[in-house]
Amino acid sequence: MSYEYSGATLWFTGLSQAGKSTISALVAEELRRRGVGRLEVLDGDIVRLNLSQGLGFSKEDRDENIRRIAFVSQLLTRNDTITIVAAISPYAEARDRARAQIGEFVEIFCTAPVEVCAERDTKGLYEKALAGEIDNFTGVSDPYEAPEAPELTLNTAEHSAEECAAQVIAYLEQRGLVAPVNDREAATTGA
């Protein structure tokens, strides 16, 4: 007998370089290790290359990008897939629409000061944005509307990516979206 997982979307939001992709990859790795077969990761950078190519960074284009990600997430979630989204998604209204559309939605706010995110930035985008060379850069020349009541807030400036991923897994266990290791092993062995 195996543990049955129902669909849910884990929506990681936060500034560029706040740790969304790193933490979501660690969470995905742990979920796969636990036997979650139906699992998809929708990383914002990869989605922009494949699903939202041609969209810019205006508010309208960002909202359209989130609308597309939410549509795919809804399809996956209703088909019992755990969907992990890692996207800046700077506007609260767009995230709220995604939550309403998807249903089983866990908002995970990865927070770190702009200065910390800029230090982590190997591409030099923050430096260019602060110099005025990049328009509509979230957290510098474009707003980021922090979630008011996310299910989880991960302070990535004070905790390692591994510690943050462990917080996400613990929350998923608490919510019953993922079986605790002991329950999963008992279901597998028939104990």
PDB file of C-alpha atoms in Angstrom:
ATOM      1  CA  MET A   1       0.000   0.000   0.000  1.00  0.00           C
ATOM      2  CA  SER A   2       1.345   3.429  -0.859  1.00  0.00           C
ATOM      3  CA  TYR A   3       0.491   6.805   0.560  1.00  0.00           C
ATOM      4  CA  GLU A   4      -1.911   8.765  -1.643  1.00  0.00           C
ATOM      5  CA  TYR A   5      -1.045  12.404  -2.270  1.00  0.00           C
ATOM      6  CA  SER A   6      -3.628  14.946  -3.313  1.00  0.00           C
ATOM      7  CA  GLY A   7      -2.802  17.914  -5.479  1.00  0.00           C
ATOM      8  CA  ALA A   8      -1.611  21.215  -4.074  1.00  0.00           C
ATOM      9  CA  THR A   9       0.348  24.200  -5.298  1.00  0.00           C
ATOM     10  CA  LEU A  10       3.256  25.503  -3.242  1.00  0.00           C
ATOM     11  CA  TRP A  11       3.728  29.100  -4.415  1.00  0.00           C
ATOM     12  CA  PHE A  12       7.142  30.538  -3.505  1.00  0.00           C
ATOM     13  CA  THR A  13       7.189  34.336  -3.835  1.00  0.00           C
ATOM     14  CA  GLY A  14       9.810  36.943  -3.016  1.00  0.00           C
ATOM     15  CA  LEU A  15      12.433  39.230  -4.479  1.00  0.00           C
ATOM     16  CA  SER A  16      14.955  38.071  -7.051  1.00  0.00           C
ATOM     17  CA  GLN A  17      17.717  36.148  -5.228  1.00  0.00           C
ATOM     18  CA  ALA A  18      15.608  35.686  -2.089  1.00  0.00           C
ATOM     19  CA  GLY A  19      16.043  31.899  -2.346  1.00  0.00           C
ATOM     20  CA  LYS A  20      12.834  30.772  -4.050  1.00  0.00           C
ATOM     21  CA  SER A  21      14.418  28.500  -6.659  1.00  0.00           C
ATOM     22  CA  THR A  22      17.029  27.045  -4.312  1.00  0.00           C
ATOM     23  CA  ILE A  23      14.545  26.204  -1.570  1.00  0.00           C
ATOM     24  CA  SER A  24      11.886  24.909  -3.945  1.00  0.00           C
ATOM     25  CA  ALA A  25      14.475  22.573  -5.535  1.00  0.00           C
ATOM     26  CA  LEU A  26      15.363  21.208  -2.087  1.00  0.00           C
ATOM     27  CA  VAL A  27      11.677  20.707  -1.255  1.00  0.00           C
ATOM     28  CA  ALA A  28      11.121  18.919  -4.582  1.00  0.00           C
ATOM     29  CA  GLU A  29      14.119  16.676  -3.921  1.00  0.00           C
ATOM     30  CA  GLU A  30      12.784  15.717  -0.469  1.00  0.00           C
ATOM     31  CA  LEU A  31       9.275  15.078  -1.797  1.00  0.00           C
ATOM     32  CA  ARG A  32      10.668  12.819  -4.519  1.00  0.00           C
ATOM     33  CA  ARG A  33      12.760  11.008  -1.912  1.00  0.00           C
ATOM     34  CA  ARG A  34       9.530  10.395   0.015  1.00  0.00           C
ATOM     35  CA  GLY A  35       7.885   8.834  -3.008  1.00  0.00           C
ATOM     36  CA  VAL A  36       5.791  11.700  -4.353  1.00  0.00           C
ATOM     37  CA  GLY A  37       5.484  10.659  -7.987  1.00  0.00           C
ATOM     38  CA  ARG A  38       3.253  13.421  -9.262  1.00  0.00           C
ATOM     39  CA  LEU A  39       5.402  16.476  -8.782  1.00  0.00           C
ATOM     40  CA  GLU A  40       6.148  19.393 -11.104  1.00  0.00           C
ATOM     41  CA  VAL A  41       8.339  22.450 -10.581  1.00  0.00           C
ATOM     42  CA  LEU A  42       7.460  25.660 -12.424  1.00  0.00           C
ATOM     43  CA  ASP A  43      10.450  27.955 -11.978  1.00  0.00           C
ATOM     44  CA  GLY A  44       9.854  31.552 -13.019  1.00  0.00           C
ATOM     45  CA  ASP A  45      12.963  31.820 -15.215  1.00  0.00           C
ATOM     46  CA  ILE A  46      12.183  28.579 -17.054  1.00  0.00           C
ATOM     47  CA  VAL A  47       8.506  29.498 -17.467  1.00  0.00           C
ATOM     48  CA  ARG A  48       9.502  32.843 -19.008  1.00  0.00           C
ATOM     49  CA  LEU A  49      11.639  31.030 -21.598  1.00  0.00           C
ATOM     50  CA  ASN A  50       9.000  28.463 -22.527  1.00  0.00           C
ATOM     51  CA  LEU A  51       5.499  29.627 -21.623  1.00  0.00           C
ATOM     52  CA  SER A  52       5.769  33.402 -21.381  1.00  0.00           C
ATOM     53  CA  GLN A  53       8.436  34.203 -23.937  1.00  0.00           C
ATOM     54  CA  GLY A  54       7.892  37.657 -25.351  1.00  0.00           C
ATOM     55  CA  LEU A  55       6.391  39.104 -22.187  1.00  0.00           C
ATOM     56  CA  GLY A  56       8.209  42.047 -20.673  1.00  0.00           C
ATOM     57  CA  PHE A  57       8.285  43.300 -17.118  1.00  0.00           C
ATOM     58  CA  SER A  58       5.463  45.839 -17.077  1.00  0.00           C
ATOM     59  CA  LYS A  59       2.718  45.253 -14.516  1.00  0.00           C
ATOM     60  CA  GLU A  60       0.422  43.958 -17.257  1.00  0.00           C
ATOM     61  CA  ASP A  61       3.032  41.519 -18.560  1.00  0.00           C
ATOM     62  CA  ARG A  62       3.913  40.324 -15.054  1.00  0.00           C
ATOM     63  CA  ASP A  63       0.218  39.767 -14.311  1.00  0.00           C
ATOM     64  CA  GLU A  64      -0.154  37.808 -17.564  1.00  0.00           C
ATOM     65  CA  ASN A  65       2.861  35.675 -16.666  1.00  0.00           C
ATOM     66  CA  ILE A  66       1.306  34.848 -13.284  1.00  0.00           C
ATOM     67  CA  ARG A  67      -2.059  34.146 -14.937  1.00  0.00           C
ATOM     68  CA  ARG A  68      -0.379  31.592 -17.210  1.00  0.00           C
ATOM     69  CA  ILE A  69       1.498  29.951 -14.346  1.00  0.00           C
ATOM     70  CA  ALA A  70      -1.719  29.801 -12.289  1.00  0.00           C
ATOM     71  CA  PHE A  71      -3.603  28.166 -15.183  1.00  0.00           C
ATOM     72  CA  VAL A  72      -0.996  25.404 -15.542  1.00  0.00           C
ATOM     73  CA  SER A  73      -0.833  25.003 -11.741  1.00  0.00           C
ATOM     74  CA  GLN A  74      -4.604  24.628 -11.528  1.00  0.00           C
ATOM     75  CA  LEU A  75      -4.577  21.856 -14.151  1.00  0.00           C
ATOM     76  CA  LEU A  76      -1.788  20.006 -12.382  1.00  0.00           C
ATOM     77  CA  THR A  77      -3.255  20.466  -8.898  1.00  0.00           C
ATOM     78  CA  ARG A  78      -6.696  19.183  -9.849  1.00  0.00           C
ATOM     79  CA  ASN A  79      -4.965  16.093 -11.259  1.00  0.00           C
ATOM     80  CA  ASP A  80      -3.389  15.273  -7.886  1.00  0.00           C
ATOM     81  CA  THR A  81       0.015  16.731  -8.695  1.00  0.00           C
ATOM     82  CA  ILE A  82       2.030  18.640  -6.147  1.00  0.00           C
ATOM     83  CA  THR A  83       3.052  21.733  -8.071  1.00  0.00           C
ATOM     84  CA  ILE A  84       5.901  23.915  -6.903  1.00  0.00           C
ATOM     85  CA  VAL A  85       5.965  27.453  -8.293  1.00  0.00           C
ATOM     86  CA  ALA A  86       8.992  29.683  -7.766  1.00  0.00           C
ATOM     87  CA  ALA A  87       8.162  33.101  -9.208  1.00  0.00           C
ATOM     88  CA  ILE A  88       8.719  36.636  -7.967  1.00  0.00           C
ATOM     89  CA  SER A  89       4.991  37.366  -8.481  1.00  0.00           C
ATOM     90  CA  PRO A  90       5.301  40.876  -7.034  1.00  0.00           C
ATOM     91  CA  TYR A  91       1.638  41.908  -6.991  1.00  0.00           C
ATOM     92  CA  ALA A  92      -0.727  40.746  -4.260  1.00  0.00           C
ATOM     93  CA  GLU A  93      -3.790  40.909  -6.492  1.00  0.00           C
ATOM     94  CA  ALA A  94      -2.262  38.494  -9.032  1.00  0.00           C
ATOM     95  CA  ARG A  95      -1.284  36.065  -6.262  1.00  0.00           C
ATOM     96  CA  ASP A  96      -4.784  36.327  -4.769  1.00  0.00           C
ATOM     97  CA  ARG A  97      -6.312  35.495  -8.165  1.00  0.00           C
ATOM     98  CA  ALA A  98      -3.970  32.496  -8.448  1.00  0.00           C
ATOM     99  CA  ARG A  99      -5.023  31.322  -4.964  1.00  0.00           C
ATOM    100  CA  ALA A 100      -8.726  31.602  -5.843  1.00  0.00           C
ATOM    101  CA  GLN A 101      -8.239  29.809  -9.160  1.00  0.00           C
ATOM    102  CA  ILE A 102      -6.059  26.952  -7.916  1.00  0.00           C
ATOM    103  CA  GLY A 103      -7.833  26.149  -4.641  1.00  0.00           C
ATOM    104  CA  GLU A 104      -5.305  24.079  -2.661  1.00  0.00           C
ATOM    105  CA  PHE A 105      -2.701  26.849  -2.470  1.00  0.00           C
ATOM    106  CA  VAL A 106       0.178  27.322  -0.041  1.00  0.00           C
ATOM    107  CA  GLU A 107       1.789  30.754  -0.261  1.00  0.00           C
ATOM    108  CA  ILE A 108       5.423  30.694   0.858  1.00  0.00           C
ATOM    109  CA  PHE A 109       7.071  34.099   1.260  1.00  0.00           C
ATOM    110  CA  CYS A 110      10.853  34.019   0.924  1.00  0.00           C
ATOM    111  CA  THR A 111      12.023  37.238   2.529  1.00  0.00           C
ATOM    112  CA  ALA A 112      15.447  38.854   2.611  1.00  0.00           C
ATOM    113  CA  PRO A 113      16.497  42.512   2.523  1.00  0.00           C
ATOM    114  CA  VAL A 114      17.306  43.961  -0.904  1.00  0.00           C
ATOM    115  CA  GLU A 115      20.925  44.368   0.225  1.00  0.00           C
ATOM    116  CA  VAL A 116      21.228  40.632   0.921  1.00  0.00           C
ATOM    117  CA  CYS A 117      19.581  39.746  -2.398  1.00  0.00           C
ATOM    118  CA  ALA A 118      21.971  42.103  -4.202  1.00  0.00           C
ATOM    119  CA  GLU A 119      24.964  40.415  -2.519  1.00  0.00           C
ATOM    120  CA  ARG A 120      23.737  37.024  -3.788  1.00  0.00           C
ATOM    121  CA  ASP A 121      23.238  38.310  -7.343  1.00  0.00           C
ATOM    122  CA  THR A 122      25.906  36.740  -9.553  1.00  0.00           C
ATOM    123  CA  LYS A 123      24.419  38.273 -12.730  1.00  0.00           C
ATOM    124  CA  GLY A 124      24.824  41.870 -11.534  1.00  0.00           C
ATOM    125  CA  LEU A 125      21.163  42.724 -12.145  1.00  0.00           C
ATOM    126  CA  TYR A 126      20.712  44.581  -8.854  1.00  0.00           C
ATOM    127  CA  GLU A 127      23.793  46.667  -9.557  1.00  0.00           C
ATOM    128  CA  LYS A 128      22.413  47.601 -12.988  1.00  0.00           C
ATOM    129  CA  ALA A 129      18.952  48.305 -11.560  1.00  0.00           C
ATOM    130  CA  LEU A 130      20.371  50.501  -8.791  1.00  0.00           C
ATOM    131  CA  ALA A 131      22.365  52.398 -11.437  1.00  0.00           C
ATOM    132  CA  GLY A 132      19.159  52.980 -13.422  1.00  0.00           C
ATOM    133  CA  GLU A 133      20.195  50.690 -16.276  1.00  0.00           C
ATOM    134  CA  ILE A 134      17.253  48.273 -15.821  1.00  0.00           C
ATOM    135  CA  ASP A 135      13.650  49.507 -15.689  1.00  0.00           C
ATOM    136  CA  ASN A 136      10.878  47.787 -13.734  1.00  0.00           C
ATOM    137  CA  PHE A 137      13.221  45.804 -11.491  1.00  0.00           C
ATOM    138  CA  THR A 138      11.240  44.431  -8.569  1.00  0.00           C
ATOM    139  CA  GLY A 139      12.360  45.807  -5.229  1.00  0.00           C
ATOM    140  CA  VAL A 140      14.384  48.619  -6.799  1.00  0.00           C
ATOM    141  CA  SER A 141      12.426  50.500  -9.473  1.00  0.00           C
ATOM    142  CA  ASP A 142       9.214  48.466  -9.300  1.00  0.00           C
ATOM    143  CA  PRO A 143       7.241  47.512  -6.177  1.00  0.00           C
ATOM    144  CA  TYR A 144       7.075  44.183  -4.439  1.00  0.00           C
ATOM    145  CA  GLU A 145       3.873  43.760  -2.445  1.00  0.00           C
ATOM    146  CA  ALA A 146       4.770  41.387   0.373  1.00  0.00           C
ATOM    147  CA  PRO A 147       2.077  38.863   1.306  1.00  0.00           C
ATOM    148  CA  GLU A 148       0.006  39.945   4.305  1.00  0.00           C
ATOM    149  CA  ALA A 149      -0.924  36.438   5.477  1.00  0.00           C
ATOM    150  CA  PRO A 150       1.174  33.765   3.765  1.00  0.00           C
ATOM    151  CA  GLU A 151       0.965  30.237   5.073  1.00  0.00           C
ATOM    152  CA  LEU A 152       4.733  30.332   5.603  1.00  0.00           C
ATOM    153  CA  THR A 153       7.360  33.072   5.841  1.00  0.00           C
ATOM    154  CA  LEU A 154      10.948  31.959   5.345  1.00  0.00           C
ATOM    155  CA  ASN A 155      13.618  34.413   6.452  1.00  0.00           C
ATOM    156  CA  THR A 156      16.344  33.433   4.023  1.00  0.00           C
ATOM    157  CA  ALA A 157      18.806  36.010   5.365  1.00  0.00           C
ATOM    158  CA  GLU A 158      18.830  34.322   8.783  1.00  0.00           C
ATOM    159  CA  HIS A 159      18.280  30.655   7.859  1.00  0.00           C
ATOM    160  CA  SER A 160      20.012  28.369   5.370  1.00  0.00           C
ATOM    161  CA  ALA A 161      18.193  27.016   2.357  1.00  0.00           C
ATOM    162  CA  GLU A 162      18.197  23.582   4.006  1.00  0.00           C
ATOM    163  CA  GLU A 163      16.608  24.952   7.182  1.00  0.00           C
ATOM    164  CA  CYS A 164      13.961  26.758   5.137  1.00  0.00           C
ATOM    165  CA  ALA A 165      13.193  23.618   3.110  1.00  0.00           C
ATOM    166  CA  ALA A 166      12.797  21.675   6.368  1.00  0.00           C
ATOM    167  CA  GLN A 167      10.274  24.299   7.549  1.00  0.00           C
ATOM    168  CA  VAL A 168       8.270  23.791   4.344  1.00  0.00           C
ATOM    169  CA  ILE A 169       8.270  19.994   4.711  1.00  0.00           C
ATOM    170  CA  ALA A 170       7.211  20.275   8.370  1.00  0.00           C
ATOM    171  CA  TYR A 171       4.346  22.568   7.372  1.00  0.00           C
ATOM    172  CA  LEU A 172       3.216  20.165   4.621  1.00  0.00           C
ATOM    173  CA  GLU A 173       3.216  17.309   7.135  1.00  0.00           C
ATOM    174  CA  GLN A 174       1.243  19.404   9.617  1.00  0.00           C
ATOM    175  CA  ARG A 175      -1.357  20.232   6.948  1.00  0.00           C
ATOM    176  CA  GLY A 176      -1.607  16.585   5.901  1.00  0.00           C
ATOM    177  CA  LEU A 177      -0.429  17.339   2.368  1.00  0.00           C
ATOM    178  CA  VAL A 178       2.590  15.053   2.833  1.00  0.00           C
ATOM    179  CA  ALA A 179       2.816  12.054   5.111  1.00  0.00           C
ATOM    180  CA  PRO A 180       5.382  12.207   7.887  1.00  0.00           C
ATOM    181  CA  VAL A 181       8.279   9.825   7.201  1.00  0.00           C
ATOM    182  CA  ASN A 182       7.089   7.284   9.804  1.00  0.00           C
ATOM    183  CA  ASP A 183       3.526   7.233   8.394  1.00  0.00           C
ATOM    184  CA  ARG A 184       4.820   6.862   4.843  1.00  0.00           C
ATOM    185  CA  GLU A 185       7.119   3.996   5.812  1.00  0.00           C
ATOM    186  CA  ALA A 186       4.274   2.265   7.667  1.00  0.00           C
ATOM    187  CA  ALA A 187       2.019   2.590   4.614  1.00  0.00           C
ATOM    188  CA  THR A 188       4.746   1.136   2.396  1.00  0.00           C
ATOM    189  CA  THR A 189       5.545  -1.816   4.663  1.00  0.00           C
ATOM    190  CA  GLY A 190       1.942  -2.484   5.664  1.00  0.00           C
ATOM    191  CA  ALA A 191       2.774  -2.056   9.363  1.00  0.00           C
TER     192      ALA A 191
END
